[in-house]
Coordinates of C-alpha atoms and ligand atoms in Angstrom, one line a residue:
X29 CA 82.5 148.3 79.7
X30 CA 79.9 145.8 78.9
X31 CA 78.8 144.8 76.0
X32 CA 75.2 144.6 75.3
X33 CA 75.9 141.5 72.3
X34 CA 75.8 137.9 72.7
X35 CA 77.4 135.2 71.9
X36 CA 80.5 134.8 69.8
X37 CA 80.5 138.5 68.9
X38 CA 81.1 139.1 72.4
X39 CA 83.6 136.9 72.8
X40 CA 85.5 138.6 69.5
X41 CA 85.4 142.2 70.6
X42 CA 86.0 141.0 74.2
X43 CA 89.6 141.7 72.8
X44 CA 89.5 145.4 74.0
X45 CA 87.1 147.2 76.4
X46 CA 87.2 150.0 74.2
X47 CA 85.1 148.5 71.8
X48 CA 80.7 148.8 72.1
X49 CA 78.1 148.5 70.2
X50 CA 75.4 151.4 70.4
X51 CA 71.7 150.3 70.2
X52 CA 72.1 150.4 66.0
X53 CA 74.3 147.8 66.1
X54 CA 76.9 149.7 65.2
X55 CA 80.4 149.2 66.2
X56 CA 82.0 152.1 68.7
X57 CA 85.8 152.6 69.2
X58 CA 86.4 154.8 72.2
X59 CA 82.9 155.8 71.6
X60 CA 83.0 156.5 68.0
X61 CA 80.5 155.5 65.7
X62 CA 82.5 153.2 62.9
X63 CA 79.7 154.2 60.3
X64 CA 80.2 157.9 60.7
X65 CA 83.9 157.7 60.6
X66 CA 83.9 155.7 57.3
X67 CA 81.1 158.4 56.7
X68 CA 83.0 161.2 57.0
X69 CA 86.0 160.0 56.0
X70 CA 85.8 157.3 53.6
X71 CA 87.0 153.4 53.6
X72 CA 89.5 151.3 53.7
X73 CA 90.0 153.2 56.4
X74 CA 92.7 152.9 59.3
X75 CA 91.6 154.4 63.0
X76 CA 93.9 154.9 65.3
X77 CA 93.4 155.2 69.1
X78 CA 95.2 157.8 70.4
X79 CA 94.8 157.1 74.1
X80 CA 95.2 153.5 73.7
X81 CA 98.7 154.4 72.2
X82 CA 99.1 156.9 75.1
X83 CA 98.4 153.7 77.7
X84 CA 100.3 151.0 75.6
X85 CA 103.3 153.5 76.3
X86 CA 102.6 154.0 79.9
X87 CA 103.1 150.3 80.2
X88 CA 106.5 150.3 79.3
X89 CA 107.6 153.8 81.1
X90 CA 106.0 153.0 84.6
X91 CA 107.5 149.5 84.3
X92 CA 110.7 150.8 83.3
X93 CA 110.8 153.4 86.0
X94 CA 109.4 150.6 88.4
X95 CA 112.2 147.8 87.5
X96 CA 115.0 149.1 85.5
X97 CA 118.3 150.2 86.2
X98 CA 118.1 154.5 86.4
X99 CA 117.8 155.9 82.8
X100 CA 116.4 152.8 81.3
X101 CA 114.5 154.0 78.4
X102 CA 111.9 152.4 75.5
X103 CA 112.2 153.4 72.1
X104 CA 109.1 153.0 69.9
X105 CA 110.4 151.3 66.9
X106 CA 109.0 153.2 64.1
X107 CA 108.4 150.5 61.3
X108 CA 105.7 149.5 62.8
X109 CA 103.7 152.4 62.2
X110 CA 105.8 155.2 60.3
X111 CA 104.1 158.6 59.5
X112 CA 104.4 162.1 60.9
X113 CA 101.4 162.1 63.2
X114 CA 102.9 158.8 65.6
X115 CA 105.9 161.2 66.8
X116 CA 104.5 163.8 68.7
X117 CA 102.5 161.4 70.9
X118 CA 105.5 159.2 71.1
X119 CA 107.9 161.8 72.5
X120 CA 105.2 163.4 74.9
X121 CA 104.8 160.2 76.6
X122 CA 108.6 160.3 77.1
X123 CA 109.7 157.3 74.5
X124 CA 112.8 157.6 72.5
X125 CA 112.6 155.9 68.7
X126 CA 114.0 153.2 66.8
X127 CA 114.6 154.3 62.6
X128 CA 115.9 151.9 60.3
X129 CA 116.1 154.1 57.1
X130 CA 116.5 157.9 56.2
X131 CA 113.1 158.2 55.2
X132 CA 112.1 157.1 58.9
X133 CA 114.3 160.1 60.3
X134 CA 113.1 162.4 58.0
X135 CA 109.6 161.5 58.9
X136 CA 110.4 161.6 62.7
X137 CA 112.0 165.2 62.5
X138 CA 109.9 166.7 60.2
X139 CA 107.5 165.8 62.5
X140 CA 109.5 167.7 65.1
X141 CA 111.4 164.7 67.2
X142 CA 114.6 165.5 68.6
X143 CA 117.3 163.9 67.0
X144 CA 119.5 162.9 70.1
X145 CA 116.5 160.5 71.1
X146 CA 116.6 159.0 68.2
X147 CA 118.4 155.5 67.3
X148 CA 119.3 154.6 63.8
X149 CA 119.3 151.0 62.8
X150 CA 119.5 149.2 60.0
X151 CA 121.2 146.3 58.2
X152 CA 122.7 147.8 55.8
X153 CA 123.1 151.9 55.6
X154 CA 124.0 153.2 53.0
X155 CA 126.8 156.2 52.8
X156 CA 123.8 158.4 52.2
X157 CA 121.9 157.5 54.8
X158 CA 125.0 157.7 57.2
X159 CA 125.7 161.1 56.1
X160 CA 122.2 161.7 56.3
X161 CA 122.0 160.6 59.7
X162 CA 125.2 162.4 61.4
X163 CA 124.3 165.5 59.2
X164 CA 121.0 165.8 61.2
X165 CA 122.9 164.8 64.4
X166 CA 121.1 161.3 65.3
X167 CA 121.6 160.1 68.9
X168 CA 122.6 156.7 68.5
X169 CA 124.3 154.7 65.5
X170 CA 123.5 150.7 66.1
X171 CA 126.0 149.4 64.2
X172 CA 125.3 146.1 62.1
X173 CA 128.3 145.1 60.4
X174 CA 132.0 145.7 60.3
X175 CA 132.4 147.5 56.6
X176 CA 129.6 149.8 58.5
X177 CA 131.5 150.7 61.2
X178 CA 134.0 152.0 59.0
X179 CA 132.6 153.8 56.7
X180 CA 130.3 155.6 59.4
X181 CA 133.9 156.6 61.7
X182 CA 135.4 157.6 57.9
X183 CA 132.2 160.1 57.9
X184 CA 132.8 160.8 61.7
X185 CA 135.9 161.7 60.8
X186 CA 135.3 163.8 58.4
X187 CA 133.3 165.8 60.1
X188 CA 135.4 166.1 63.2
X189 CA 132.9 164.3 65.6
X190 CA 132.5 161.2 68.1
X191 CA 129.7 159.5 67.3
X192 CA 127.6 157.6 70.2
X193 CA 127.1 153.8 68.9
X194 CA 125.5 150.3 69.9
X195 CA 126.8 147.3 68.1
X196 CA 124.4 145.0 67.1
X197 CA 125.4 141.6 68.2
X198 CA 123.7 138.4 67.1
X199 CA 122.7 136.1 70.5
X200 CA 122.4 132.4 68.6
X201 CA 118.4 132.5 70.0
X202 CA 115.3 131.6 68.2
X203 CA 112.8 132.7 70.8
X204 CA 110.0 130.4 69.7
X205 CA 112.0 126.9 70.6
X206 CA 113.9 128.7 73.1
X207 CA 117.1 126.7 71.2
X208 CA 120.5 128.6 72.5
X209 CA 122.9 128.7 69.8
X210 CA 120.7 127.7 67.3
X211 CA 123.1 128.4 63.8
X212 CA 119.5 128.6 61.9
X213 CA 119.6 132.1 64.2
X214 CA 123.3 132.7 64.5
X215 CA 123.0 132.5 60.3
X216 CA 121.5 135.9 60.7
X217 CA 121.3 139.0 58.0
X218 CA 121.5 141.3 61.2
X219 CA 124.1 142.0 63.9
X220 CA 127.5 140.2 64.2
X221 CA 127.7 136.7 65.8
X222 CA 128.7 136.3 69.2
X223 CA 129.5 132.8 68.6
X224 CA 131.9 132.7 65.9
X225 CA 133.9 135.5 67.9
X226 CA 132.7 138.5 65.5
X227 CA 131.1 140.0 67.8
X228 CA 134.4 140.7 70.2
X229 CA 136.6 141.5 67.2
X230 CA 133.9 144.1 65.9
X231 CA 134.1 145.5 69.7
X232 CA 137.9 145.7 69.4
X233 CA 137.9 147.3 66.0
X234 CA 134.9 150.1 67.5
X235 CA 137.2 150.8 70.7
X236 CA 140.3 151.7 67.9
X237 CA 138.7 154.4 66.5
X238 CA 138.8 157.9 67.1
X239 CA 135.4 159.0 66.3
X240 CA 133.0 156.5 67.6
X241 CA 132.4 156.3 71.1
X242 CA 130.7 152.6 72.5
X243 CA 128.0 152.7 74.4
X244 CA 127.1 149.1 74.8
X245 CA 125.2 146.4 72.6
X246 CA 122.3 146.2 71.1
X247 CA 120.0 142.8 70.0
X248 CA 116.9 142.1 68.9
X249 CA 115.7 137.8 69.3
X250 CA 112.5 138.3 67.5
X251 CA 109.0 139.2 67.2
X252 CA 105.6 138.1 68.4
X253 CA 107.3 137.0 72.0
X254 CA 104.6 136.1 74.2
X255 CA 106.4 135.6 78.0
X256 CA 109.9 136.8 79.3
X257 CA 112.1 133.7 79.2
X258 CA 113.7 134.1 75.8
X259 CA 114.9 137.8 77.3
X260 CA 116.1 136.2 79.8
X261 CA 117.9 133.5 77.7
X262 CA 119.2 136.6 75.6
X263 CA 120.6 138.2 78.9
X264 CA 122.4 135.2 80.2
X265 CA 124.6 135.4 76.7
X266 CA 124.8 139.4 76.8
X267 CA 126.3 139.1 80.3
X268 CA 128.5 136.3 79.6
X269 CA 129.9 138.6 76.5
X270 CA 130.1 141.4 78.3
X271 CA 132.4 139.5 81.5
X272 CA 134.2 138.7 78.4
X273 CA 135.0 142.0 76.9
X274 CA 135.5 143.4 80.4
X275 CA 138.1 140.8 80.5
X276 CA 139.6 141.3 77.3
X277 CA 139.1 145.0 76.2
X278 CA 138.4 146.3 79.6
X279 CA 134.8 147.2 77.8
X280 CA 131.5 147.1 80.1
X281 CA 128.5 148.3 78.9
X282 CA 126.4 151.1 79.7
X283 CA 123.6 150.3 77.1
X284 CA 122.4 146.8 76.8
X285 CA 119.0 147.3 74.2
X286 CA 117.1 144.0 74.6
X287 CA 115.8 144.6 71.2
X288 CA 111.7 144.3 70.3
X289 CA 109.1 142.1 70.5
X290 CA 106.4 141.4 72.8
X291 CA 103.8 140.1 71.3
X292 CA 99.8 141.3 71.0
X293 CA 96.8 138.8 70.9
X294 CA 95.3 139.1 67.3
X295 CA 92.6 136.3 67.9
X296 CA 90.2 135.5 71.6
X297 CA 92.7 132.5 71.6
X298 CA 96.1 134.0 71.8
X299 CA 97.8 134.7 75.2
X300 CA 97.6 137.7 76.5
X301 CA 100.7 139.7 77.4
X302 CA 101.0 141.5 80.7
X303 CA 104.3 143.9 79.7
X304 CA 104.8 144.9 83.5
X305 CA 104.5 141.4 84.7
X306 CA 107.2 140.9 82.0
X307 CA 109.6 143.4 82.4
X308 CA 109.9 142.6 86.3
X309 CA 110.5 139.3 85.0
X310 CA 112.9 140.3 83.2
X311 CA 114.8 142.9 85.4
X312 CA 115.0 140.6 88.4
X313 CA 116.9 137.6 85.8
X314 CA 119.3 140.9 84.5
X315 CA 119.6 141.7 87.9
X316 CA 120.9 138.4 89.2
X317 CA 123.3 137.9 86.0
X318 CA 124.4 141.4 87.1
X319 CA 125.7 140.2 90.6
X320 CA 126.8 136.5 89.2
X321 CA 129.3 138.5 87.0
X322 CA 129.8 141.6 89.5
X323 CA 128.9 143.5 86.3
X324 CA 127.6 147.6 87.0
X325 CA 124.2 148.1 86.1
X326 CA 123.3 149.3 82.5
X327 CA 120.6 151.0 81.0
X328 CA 118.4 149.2 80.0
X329 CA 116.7 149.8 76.5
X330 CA 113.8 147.9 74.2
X331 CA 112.2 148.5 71.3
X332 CA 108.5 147.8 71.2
X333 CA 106.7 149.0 68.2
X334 CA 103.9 146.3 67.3
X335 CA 103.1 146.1 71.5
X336 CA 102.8 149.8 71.3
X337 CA 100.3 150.5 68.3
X338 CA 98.8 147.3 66.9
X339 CA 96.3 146.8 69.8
X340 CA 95.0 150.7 68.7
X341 CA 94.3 150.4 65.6
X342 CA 91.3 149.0 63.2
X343 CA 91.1 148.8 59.4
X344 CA 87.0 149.7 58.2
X345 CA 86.5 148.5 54.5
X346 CA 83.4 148.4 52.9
X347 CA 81.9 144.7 51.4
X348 CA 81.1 144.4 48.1
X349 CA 80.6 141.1 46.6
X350 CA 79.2 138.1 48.5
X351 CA 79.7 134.8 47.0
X352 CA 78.9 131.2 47.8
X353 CA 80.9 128.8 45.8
X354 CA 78.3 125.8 46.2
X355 CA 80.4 122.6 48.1
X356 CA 83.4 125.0 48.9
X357 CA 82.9 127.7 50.7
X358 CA 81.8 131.7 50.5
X359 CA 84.0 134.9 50.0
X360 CA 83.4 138.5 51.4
X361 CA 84.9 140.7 49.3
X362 CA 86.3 144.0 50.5
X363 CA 87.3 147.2 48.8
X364 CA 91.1 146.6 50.3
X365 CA 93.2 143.8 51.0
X366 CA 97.1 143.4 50.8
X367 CA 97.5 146.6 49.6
X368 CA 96.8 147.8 52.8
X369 CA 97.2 144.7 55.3
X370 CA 99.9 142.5 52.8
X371 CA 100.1 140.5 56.5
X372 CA 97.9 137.5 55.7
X373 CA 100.0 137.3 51.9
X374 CA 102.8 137.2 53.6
X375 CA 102.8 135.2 56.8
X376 CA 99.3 134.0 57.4
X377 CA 98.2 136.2 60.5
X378 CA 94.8 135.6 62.2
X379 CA 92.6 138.6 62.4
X380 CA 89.3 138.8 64.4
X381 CA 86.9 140.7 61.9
X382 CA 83.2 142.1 62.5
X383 CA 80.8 142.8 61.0
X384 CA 80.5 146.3 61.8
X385 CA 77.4 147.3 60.8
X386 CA 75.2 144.6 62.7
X387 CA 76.5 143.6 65.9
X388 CA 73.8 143.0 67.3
X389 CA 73.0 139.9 64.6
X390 CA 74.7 136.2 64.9
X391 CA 77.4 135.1 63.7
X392 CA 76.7 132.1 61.4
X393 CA 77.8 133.0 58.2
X394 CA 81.3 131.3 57.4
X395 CA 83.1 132.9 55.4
X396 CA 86.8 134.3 53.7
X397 CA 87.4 137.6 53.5
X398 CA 89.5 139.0 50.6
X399 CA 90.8 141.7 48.9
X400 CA 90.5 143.3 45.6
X401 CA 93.7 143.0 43.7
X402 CA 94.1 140.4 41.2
X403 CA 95.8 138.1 43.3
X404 CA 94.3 134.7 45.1
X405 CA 96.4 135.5 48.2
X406 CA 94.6 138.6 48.8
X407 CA 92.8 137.7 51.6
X408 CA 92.4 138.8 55.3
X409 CA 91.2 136.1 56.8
X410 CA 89.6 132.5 56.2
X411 CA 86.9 130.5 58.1
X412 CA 85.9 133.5 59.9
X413 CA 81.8 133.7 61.3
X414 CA 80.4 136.6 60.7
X415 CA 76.5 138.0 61.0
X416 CA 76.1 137.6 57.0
X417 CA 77.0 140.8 55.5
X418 CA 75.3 143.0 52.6
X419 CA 77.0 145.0 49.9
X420 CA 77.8 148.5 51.4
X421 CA 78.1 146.8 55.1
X422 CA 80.9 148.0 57.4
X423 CA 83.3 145.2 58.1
X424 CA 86.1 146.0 60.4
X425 CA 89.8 144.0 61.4
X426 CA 90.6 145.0 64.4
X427 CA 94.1 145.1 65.7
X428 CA 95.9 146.4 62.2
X429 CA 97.8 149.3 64.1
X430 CA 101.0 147.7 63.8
X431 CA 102.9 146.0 60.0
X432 CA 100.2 147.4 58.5
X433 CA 100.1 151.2 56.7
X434 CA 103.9 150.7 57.2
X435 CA 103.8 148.3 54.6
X436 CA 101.0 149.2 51.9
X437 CA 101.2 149.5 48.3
X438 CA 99.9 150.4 45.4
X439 CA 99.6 147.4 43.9
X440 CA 97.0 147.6 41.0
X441 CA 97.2 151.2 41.6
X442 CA 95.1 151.2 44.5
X443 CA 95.6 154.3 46.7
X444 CA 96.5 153.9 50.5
X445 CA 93.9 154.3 52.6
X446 CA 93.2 157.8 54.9
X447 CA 93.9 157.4 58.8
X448 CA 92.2 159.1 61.5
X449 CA 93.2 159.5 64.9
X450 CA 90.9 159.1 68.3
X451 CA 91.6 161.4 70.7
X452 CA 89.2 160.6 73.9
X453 CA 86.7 159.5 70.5
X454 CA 87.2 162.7 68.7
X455 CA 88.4 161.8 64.8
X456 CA 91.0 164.3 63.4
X457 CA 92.2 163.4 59.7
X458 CA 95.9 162.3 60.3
X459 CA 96.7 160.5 57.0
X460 CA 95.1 161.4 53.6
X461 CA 93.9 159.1 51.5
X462 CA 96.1 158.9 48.3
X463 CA 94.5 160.6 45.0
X464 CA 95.2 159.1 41.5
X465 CA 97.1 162.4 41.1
X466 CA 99.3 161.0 43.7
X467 CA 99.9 157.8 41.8
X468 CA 101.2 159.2 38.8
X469 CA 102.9 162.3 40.1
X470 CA 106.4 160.9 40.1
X471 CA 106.0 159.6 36.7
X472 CA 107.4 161.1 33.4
X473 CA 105.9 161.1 29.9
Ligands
PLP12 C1 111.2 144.8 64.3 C2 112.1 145.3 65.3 C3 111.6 145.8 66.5 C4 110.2 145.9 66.9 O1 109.6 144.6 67.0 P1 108.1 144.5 67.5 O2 107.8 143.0 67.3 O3 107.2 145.3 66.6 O4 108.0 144.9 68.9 C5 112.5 146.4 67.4 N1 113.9 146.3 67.2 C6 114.4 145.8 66.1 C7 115.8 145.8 65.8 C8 113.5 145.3 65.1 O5 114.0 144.7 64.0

């Protein structure tokens, strides 16, 4: 759609056609008004696109279906965005999901996912949480570590079942030097090393026991991946493992889960990411190690969560104070921050912001936005340009979907945020906004 702006806004919410501005100069998501959702339902405020989630998915499953072995699957990996209103589009698009903690799998079934599609991960569950997880029948175990794998066949045991499992092998990548065996990589938290030969002895402990059945490996090289060839790099060394345990355990796999990671474009200036283009990047490589090491084709699995839901969502705060520091620079202060978005505190992401009341004005007021909490880190964004805002303007961030709700807090008791879902424009409340009762429900005089 075009966009009846000029200038550098255009070039900012260029990001995603499904942003306009109506004659107001208010900001539109899937046609929605921003004002009257922040209206309605208050700010900070997360929006959510429902059909953009609905596409993102598409992406994966047509490519999948297009390029993958038969029964290749995605899994939507929950952390990304965790709450009970994610699953039901998920599933109905066909997606299995990622969990990495009981809460996430109570979340997903109480929100009425079937267990069998989901996969539990984690680097370290506890004996709860594998109780927990084979008490409500979970799919898929990916197992981390080897005092893991014993405790969860001691529970399989226990309970007189075989338990479908990945192990979670460590490649030696770091995708963003594209350095094989890196040891900065190998020295991991997650998964057992192929390198140091833990990986094959954690195979040929898994294949011992009675209650777990293998169903192939499982790794994951990183995240904000913007092109194919550090999949590819992470295929070559699955391949070459798995002509390894073929040869020593008589073990092929009929899972290999490439893990997460595909990366989104936050800022006009970062790539953009074509996931189909990708994945039959990707395939055709697997598809040549396959025949190089005569190995049967697996099914293929990944694990995209920020790919899926970043891109669809927007954070609306309102601004409150605007100051100019004379000689340094001016802030833009919002009524939100890290409590809601702790991304900028913790790694320094770049966020395209608007000014989402006047989109139609220039952009040539250069300023930092930041949060409220009593914290100089609390900020959003620096340098940005926006048309200079007033208190009670609408500023919005754009692509907060992913990393974002999932990790709030309540730092200086602020409540999280509400969030709203678009459906083809239409806001339903998804998320309530937290209450004060809420804050000091738990808590005990
Ligand atoms: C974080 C993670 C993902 C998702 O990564 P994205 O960058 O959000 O796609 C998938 N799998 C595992 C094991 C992860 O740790």
């Amino acid at each position: 759609m075009p966009l009846p702006v000029i200038g550098r806004i255009m070039e900012k919410t260029m990001l995603y056609d499904n942003l306009t501005v109506s004659p107001r100069g208010h900001l539109l998501m899937d046609g929605a008004d921003t004002s009257e959702l922040a209206k309605e339902f208050g700010t900070p405020l997360y929006v959510l696109s429902e059909n953009r989630i609905r596409e993102n998915c598409r992406k994966y499953t047509e490519a999948f279906r297009k390029y993958f072995p038969e029964g290749s699957v995605p899994a939507y990996a929950g952390k990304a965005l965790c709450f009970r209103g994610i699953y039901p589009i998920i599933e109905s698009e066909g997606l299995y999901a990622d969990v990495v903690s009981a809460g996430e799998i109570y979340t997903a079934l109480s929100a009425g996912f079937p267990a069998e599609k989901l996969f539990f991960h984690g680097s370290n569950k506890t004996d709860e949480e594998i109780r927990f997880g084979l008490d409500r029948h979970v799919g898929t175990f990916v197992v981390d570590n080897f005092s893991e794998l014993r405790a969860l066949e001691r529970e399989a045991a226990s309970r007189g079942i075989t338990q479908d499992v990945l192990l979670r092998v460590t490649v030696g990548l770091d995708p963003h030097t594209l350095d094989a065996i890196n040891t900065g990589k190998v020295d991991s938290q997650f998964g057992t090393p192929i390198e140091t030969g833990a990986a094959m002895e954690i195979l040929l402990q898994t294949l011992q026991m009675k209650h777990l059945r293998v169903l192939g490996f499982h790794s994951h090289i990183g995240s904000q991946i913007f092109d194919f060839k550090p999949f590819c790099d992470q295929i070559d060394i699955l391949l070459d493992f798995s002509a390894k345990t073929r040869e020593k355990a008589g073990f092929t796999p009929q899972v290999l889960n490439l893990g997460g990671g595909f990366a989104v474009p936050y800022v006009e200036s970062d790539p953009k990411v074509d996931i189909g283009e990708n994945i039959a990047g990707i395939a055709a490589h697997l598809q040549a190690g396959l025949e190089k090491y005569g190995l049967p084709a697996p099914r293929i699995m990944m694990e995209p969560g920020r790919s899926i839901v970043a891109d669809a969502g927007l954070t609306l705060y309102t601004a409150g104070g605007v100051k100019t520091i004379e000689g340094y620079r001016s802030y833009v202060t919002v009524d939100g921050g890290m409590t809601d978005n702790p991304r900028y505190a913790l790694y320094k992401s770049s966020y395209t912001v608007l000014n989402a009341s006047r989109m139609n004005e220039r952009s040539d007021f250069m300023c930092t936005l930041a949060g409220r909490c009593c914290e100089s880190g609390d900020r959003i964004a620096e340098n940005i340009l926006l048309p200079k805002p007033e208190r009670g303007d609408l500023i919005a961030v754009l692509t907060t979907g992913a990393y974002n709700y999932s990790m709030a807090s309540n730092y200086n008791r602020i409540p999280r945020p509400a969030l709203v879902i678009l459906k083809d424009g239409k806001p339903r409340l998804s998320v309530k906004r937290e209450t004060f009762e809420d804050l000091v429900k738990r808590e005990m005089l």
